[in-house]
mmCIF file of C-alpha atoms and ligand atoms in Angstrom:
data_model
loop_
_atom_site.group_PDB
_atom_site.id
_atom_site.type_symbol
_atom_site.label_atom_id
_atom_site.label_comp_id
_atom_site.label_asym_id
_atom_site.label_seq_id
_atom_site.Cartn_x
_atom_site.Cartn_y
_atom_site.Cartn_z
ATOM 1 C CA UNK M 1 -11.033 28.496 4.254
ATOM 2 C CA UNK M 2 -14.355 27.328 5.697
ATOM 3 C CA UNK M 3 -12.844 24.281 7.347
ATOM 4 C CA UNK M 4 -14.280 23.239 10.697
ATOM 5 C CA UNK M 5 -11.558 23.208 13.340
ATOM 6 C CA UNK M 6 -12.332 21.427 16.630
ATOM 7 C CA UNK M 7 -10.782 22.256 20.003
ATOM 8 C CA UNK M 8 -11.314 19.825 22.894
ATOM 9 C CA UNK M 9 -10.206 21.033 26.318
ATOM 10 C CA UNK M 10 -10.189 19.259 29.669
ATOM 11 C CA UNK M 11 -11.477 21.445 32.490
ATOM 12 C CA UNK M 12 -9.289 19.853 35.144
ATOM 13 C CA UNK M 13 -5.923 19.414 33.463
ATOM 14 C CA UNK M 14 -6.385 22.333 31.039
ATOM 15 C CA UNK M 15 -4.918 20.187 28.278
ATOM 16 C CA UNK M 16 -6.337 20.438 24.784
ATOM 17 C CA UNK M 17 -6.422 18.591 21.479
ATOM 18 C CA UNK M 18 -6.819 20.668 18.314
ATOM 19 C CA UNK M 19 -8.099 18.955 15.174
ATOM 20 C CA UNK M 20 -7.562 20.483 11.698
ATOM 21 C CA UNK M 21 -6.033 23.926 12.267
ATOM 22 C CA UNK M 22 -6.338 24.948 8.619
ATOM 23 C CA UNK M 23 -5.941 28.685 9.027
ATOM 24 C CA UNK M 24 -6.866 31.578 11.364
ATOM 25 C CA UNK M 25 -4.372 30.377 13.950
ATOM 26 C CA UNK M 26 -4.757 33.654 15.890
ATOM 27 C CA UNK M 27 -8.447 32.834 16.446
ATOM 28 C CA UNK M 28 -7.565 29.345 17.646
ATOM 29 C CA UNK M 29 -4.935 30.703 20.056
ATOM 30 C CA UNK M 30 -7.463 33.240 21.350
ATOM 31 C CA UNK M 31 -9.909 30.443 22.226
ATOM 32 C CA UNK M 32 -7.130 28.434 23.874
ATOM 33 C CA UNK M 33 -6.016 31.466 25.930
ATOM 34 C CA UNK M 34 -9.543 32.352 26.952
ATOM 35 C CA UNK M 35 -9.951 28.907 28.510
ATOM 36 C CA UNK M 36 -6.370 28.666 29.781
ATOM 37 C CA UNK M 37 -5.722 25.605 27.622
ATOM 38 C CA UNK M 38 -2.392 24.095 26.687
ATOM 39 C CA UNK M 39 -2.275 22.120 23.449
ATOM 40 C CA UNK M 40 -1.155 18.547 23.934
ATOM 41 C CA UNK M 41 -1.719 17.300 20.381
ATOM 42 C CA UNK M 42 -2.486 18.689 16.925
ATOM 43 C CA UNK M 43 -4.409 16.127 14.879
ATOM 44 C CA UNK M 44 -4.799 16.340 11.099
ATOM 45 C CA UNK M 45 -7.674 14.411 9.470
ATOM 46 C CA UNK M 46 -5.962 14.657 6.058
ATOM 47 C CA UNK M 47 -3.286 16.674 4.292
ATOM 48 C CA UNK M 48 -5.436 19.055 2.265
ATOM 49 C CA UNK M 49 -4.267 22.610 2.759
ATOM 50 C CA UNK M 50 -7.541 23.830 4.267
ATOM 51 C CA UNK M 51 -7.111 21.280 7.085
ATOM 52 C CA UNK M 52 -3.335 21.310 7.608
ATOM 53 C CA UNK M 53 -2.275 24.787 6.437
ATOM 54 C CA UNK M 54 -1.916 26.231 9.952
ATOM 55 C CA UNK M 55 -0.364 23.168 11.621
ATOM 56 C CA UNK M 56 3.240 24.385 11.421
ATOM 57 C CA UNK M 57 2.329 27.745 12.889
ATOM 58 C CA UNK M 58 0.236 26.267 15.714
ATOM 59 C CA UNK M 59 3.037 23.829 16.490
ATOM 60 C CA UNK M 60 5.623 26.616 16.625
ATOM 61 C CA UNK M 61 3.393 28.598 18.999
ATOM 62 C CA UNK M 62 2.476 25.689 21.292
ATOM 63 C CA UNK M 63 5.229 23.069 20.883
ATOM 64 C CA UNK M 64 2.548 20.391 20.526
ATOM 65 C CA UNK M 65 3.259 17.312 18.378
ATOM 66 C CA UNK M 66 1.435 16.835 15.059
ATOM 67 C CA UNK M 67 -0.477 13.596 14.334
ATOM 68 C CA UNK M 68 -1.212 12.610 10.754
ATOM 69 C CA UNK M 69 -1.601 9.307 8.895
ATOM 70 C CA UNK M 70 1.544 8.495 6.896
ATOM 71 C CA UNK M 71 -0.458 7.704 3.745
ATOM 72 C CA UNK M 72 -0.962 11.458 3.277
ATOM 73 C CA UNK M 73 2.766 12.268 3.491
ATOM 74 C CA UNK M 74 3.140 12.676 -0.288
ATOM 75 C CA UNK M 75 0.115 14.955 -0.400
ATOM 76 C CA UNK M 76 1.637 17.094 2.351
ATOM 77 C CA UNK M 77 4.942 17.213 0.425
ATOM 78 C CA UNK M 78 2.984 18.853 -2.387
ATOM 79 C CA UNK M 79 1.485 21.599 -0.268
ATOM 80 C CA UNK M 80 2.914 24.133 -2.743
ATOM 81 C CA UNK M 81 0.867 22.541 -5.560
ATOM 82 C CA UNK M 82 -2.259 22.696 -3.419
ATOM 83 C CA UNK M 83 -1.551 26.353 -2.621
ATOM 84 C CA UNK M 84 -1.140 27.169 -6.302
ATOM 85 C CA UNK M 85 -4.557 25.635 -7.096
ATOM 86 C CA UNK M 86 -6.057 28.117 -4.680
ATOM 87 C CA UNK M 87 -3.801 30.983 -5.757
ATOM 88 C CA UNK M 88 -2.431 31.416 -2.259
ATOM 89 C CA UNK M 89 1.010 31.489 -0.692
ATOM 90 C CA UNK M 90 2.402 28.162 0.504
ATOM 91 C CA UNK M 91 2.243 28.046 4.310
ATOM 92 C CA UNK M 92 5.279 26.769 6.213
ATOM 93 C CA UNK M 93 5.437 22.994 6.744
ATOM 94 C CA UNK M 94 6.210 20.930 9.801
ATOM 95 C CA UNK M 95 7.550 17.508 10.675
ATOM 96 C CA UNK M 96 4.877 14.930 11.411
ATOM 97 C CA UNK M 97 5.540 13.640 14.933
ATOM 98 C CA UNK M 98 3.139 10.723 15.102
ATOM 99 C CA UNK M 99 1.696 8.433 12.433
ATOM 100 C CA UNK M 100 -1.957 8.315 13.567
ATOM 101 C CA UNK M 101 -2.541 4.694 12.550
ATOM 102 C CA UNK M 102 -5.883 2.921 12.565
ATOM 103 C CA UNK M 103 -6.670 1.851 16.128
ATOM 104 C CA UNK M 104 -4.326 4.369 17.775
ATOM 105 C CA UNK M 105 -5.736 6.168 20.798
ATOM 106 C CA UNK M 106 -5.011 9.625 22.171
ATOM 107 C CA UNK M 107 -5.935 10.447 25.744
ATOM 108 C CA UNK M 108 -7.197 13.714 27.168
ATOM 109 C CA UNK M 109 -7.366 12.945 30.882
ATOM 110 C CA UNK M 110 -9.745 9.975 30.894
ATOM 111 C CA UNK M 111 -11.249 10.689 27.489
ATOM 112 C CA UNK M 112 -10.268 8.470 24.570
ATOM 113 C CA UNK M 113 -9.830 9.801 21.039
ATOM 114 C CA UNK M 114 -9.738 6.815 18.693
ATOM 115 C CA UNK M 115 -8.152 7.005 15.256
ATOM 116 C CA UNK M 116 -10.169 5.345 12.462
ATOM 117 C CA UNK M 117 -8.361 5.112 9.121
ATOM 118 C CA UNK M 118 -11.056 6.024 6.575
ATOM 119 C CA UNK M 119 -9.285 6.317 3.177
ATOM 120 C CA UNK M 120 -11.055 7.391 0.000
ATOM 121 C CA UNK M 121 -11.118 11.197 0.028
ATOM 122 C CA UNK M 122 -7.345 10.873 0.409
ATOM 123 C CA UNK M 123 -5.293 7.769 1.169
ATOM 124 C CA UNK M 124 -4.381 9.020 4.633
ATOM 125 C CA UNK M 125 -7.815 10.316 5.678
ATOM 126 C CA UNK M 126 -8.665 9.549 9.287
ATOM 127 C CA UNK M 127 -11.746 10.136 11.426
ATOM 128 C CA UNK M 128 -11.575 10.638 15.172
ATOM 129 C CA UNK M 129 -14.148 8.857 17.327
ATOM 130 C CA UNK M 130 -14.634 10.040 20.905
ATOM 131 C CA UNK M 131 -16.974 7.393 22.380
ATOM 132 C CA UNK M 132 -17.494 8.986 25.809
ATOM 133 C CA UNK M 133 -18.469 12.296 24.140
ATOM 134 C CA UNK M 134 -20.613 10.522 21.556
ATOM 135 C CA UNK M 135 -18.796 12.431 18.815
ATOM 136 C CA UNK M 136 -17.085 11.753 15.520
ATOM 137 C CA UNK M 137 -14.764 14.199 13.785
ATOM 138 C CA UNK M 138 -15.171 13.053 10.195
ATOM 139 C CA UNK M 139 -12.766 15.255 8.223
ATOM 140 C CA UNK M 140 -13.829 15.285 4.572
ATOM 141 C CA UNK M 141 -15.031 11.665 4.592
ATOM 142 C CA UNK M 142 -18.679 12.161 5.626
ATOM 143 C CA UNK M 143 -20.843 15.299 5.418
ATOM 144 C CA UNK M 144 -24.492 15.986 6.107
ATOM 145 C CA UNK M 145 -26.278 14.619 3.008
ATOM 146 C CA UNK M 146 -22.983 14.148 1.198
ATOM 147 C CA UNK M 147 -19.590 12.447 1.184
ATOM 148 C CA UNK M 148 -16.087 13.666 0.396
ATOM 149 C CA UNK M 149 -15.056 14.233 -3.204
ATOM 150 C CA UNK M 150 -12.833 11.575 -4.691
ATOM 151 C CA UNK M 151 -11.737 13.251 -7.930
ATOM 152 C CA UNK M 152 -8.586 14.827 -6.469
ATOM 153 C CA UNK M 153 -5.178 13.041 -6.419
ATOM 154 C CA UNK M 154 -5.369 10.111 -3.982
ATOM 155 C CA UNK M 155 -9.157 9.914 -4.133
ATOM 156 C CA UNK M 156 -11.028 6.629 -4.641
ATOM 157 C CA UNK M 157 -14.824 6.498 -4.903
ATOM 158 C CA UNK M 158 -15.257 2.820 -3.968
ATOM 159 C CA UNK M 159 -12.827 3.076 -1.116
ATOM 160 C CA UNK M 160 -14.583 6.023 0.552
ATOM 161 C CA UNK M 161 -17.893 4.116 0.484
ATOM 162 C CA UNK M 162 -16.214 1.073 2.007
ATOM 163 C CA UNK M 163 -14.644 3.252 4.721
ATOM 164 C CA UNK M 164 -17.970 4.887 5.564
ATOM 165 C CA UNK M 165 -19.925 1.607 5.618
ATOM 166 C CA UNK M 166 -17.315 -0.398 7.530
ATOM 167 C CA UNK M 167 -15.932 2.167 9.951
ATOM 168 C CA UNK M 168 -18.498 4.953 10.412
ATOM 169 C CA UNK M 169 -22.008 3.555 9.897
ATOM 170 C CA UNK M 170 -21.131 0.864 12.446
ATOM 171 C CA UNK M 171 -20.974 3.537 15.185
ATOM 172 C CA UNK M 172 -24.062 4.216 17.355
ATOM 173 C CA UNK M 173 -26.906 6.080 15.588
ATOM 174 C CA UNK M 174 -26.791 8.903 18.125
ATOM 175 C CA UNK M 175 -23.137 9.716 17.397
ATOM 176 C CA UNK M 176 -22.842 13.420 16.527
ATOM 177 C CA UNK M 177 -20.800 13.865 13.359
ATOM 178 C CA UNK M 178 -18.675 17.001 13.014
ATOM 179 C CA UNK M 179 -17.689 17.101 9.331
ATOM 180 C CA UNK M 180 -14.739 18.981 7.867
ATOM 181 C CA UNK M 181 -17.131 21.463 6.276
ATOM 182 C CA UNK M 182 -20.737 22.473 6.849
ATOM 183 C CA UNK M 183 -23.212 21.636 9.611
ATOM 184 C CA UNK M 184 -23.111 18.753 12.083
ATOM 185 C CA UNK M 185 -25.216 15.639 11.645
ATOM 186 C CA UNK M 186 -25.588 12.203 13.246
ATOM 187 C CA UNK M 187 -24.672 8.708 12.125
ATOM 188 C CA UNK M 188 -28.361 7.693 12.287
ATOM 189 C CA UNK M 189 -29.463 10.559 10.068
ATOM 190 C CA UNK M 190 -26.821 9.833 7.426
ATOM 191 C CA UNK M 191 -27.553 6.093 7.463
ATOM 192 C CA UNK M 192 -31.189 6.864 6.742
ATOM 193 C CA UNK M 193 -31.025 9.892 4.469
ATOM 194 C CA UNK M 194 -27.619 10.396 2.879
ATOM 195 C CA UNK M 195 -28.293 9.919 -0.861
ATOM 196 C CA UNK M 196 -24.740 8.671 -1.474
ATOM 197 C CA UNK M 197 -25.153 5.831 1.019
ATOM 198 C CA UNK M 198 -28.541 4.419 -0.027
HETATM 199 ZN ZN1 ZN T 201 -10.130 17.600 1.856
#
């Protein structure tokens, strides 16, 4: 479904964190196997089906806990509605194991993955900042030259701008942004050129 899924693996411990397994779980498992990685956490940036659709399946294959912000619980409960919009079958659903609150930190060996609550695209949208890797996984909050749509249930146009200005544009300019869709960018580039943020 054209959603960017990120896999972070530690070379020493062979532990991995998978962010947004929307679909194509076989491809994800193939990458994990190729590098001998064991999934320690499945992190969901928000409960849209293209980001969370494969979470239950990946969890059943790996036993890893699922992290999602609780403000998207209702959206996840309506996965069948989302599936019907796209004319697809409803994927199986899973329990959410951890709430992924603002300020929470996940660890992959020494590497910190920090949860930033960035509501606006959905109420439970989070971004994951990995300071030591100089990377931000932005979900559908910030794109290259664009921002997430806010016309779907739970969307709020003012709120997404506040989230981006307060939580994302305050990160270092060199931070590489991996959006939920499309090509990577940097915080500096979006601060300077993103037409929605000028
Ligand atoms: Zn979305």
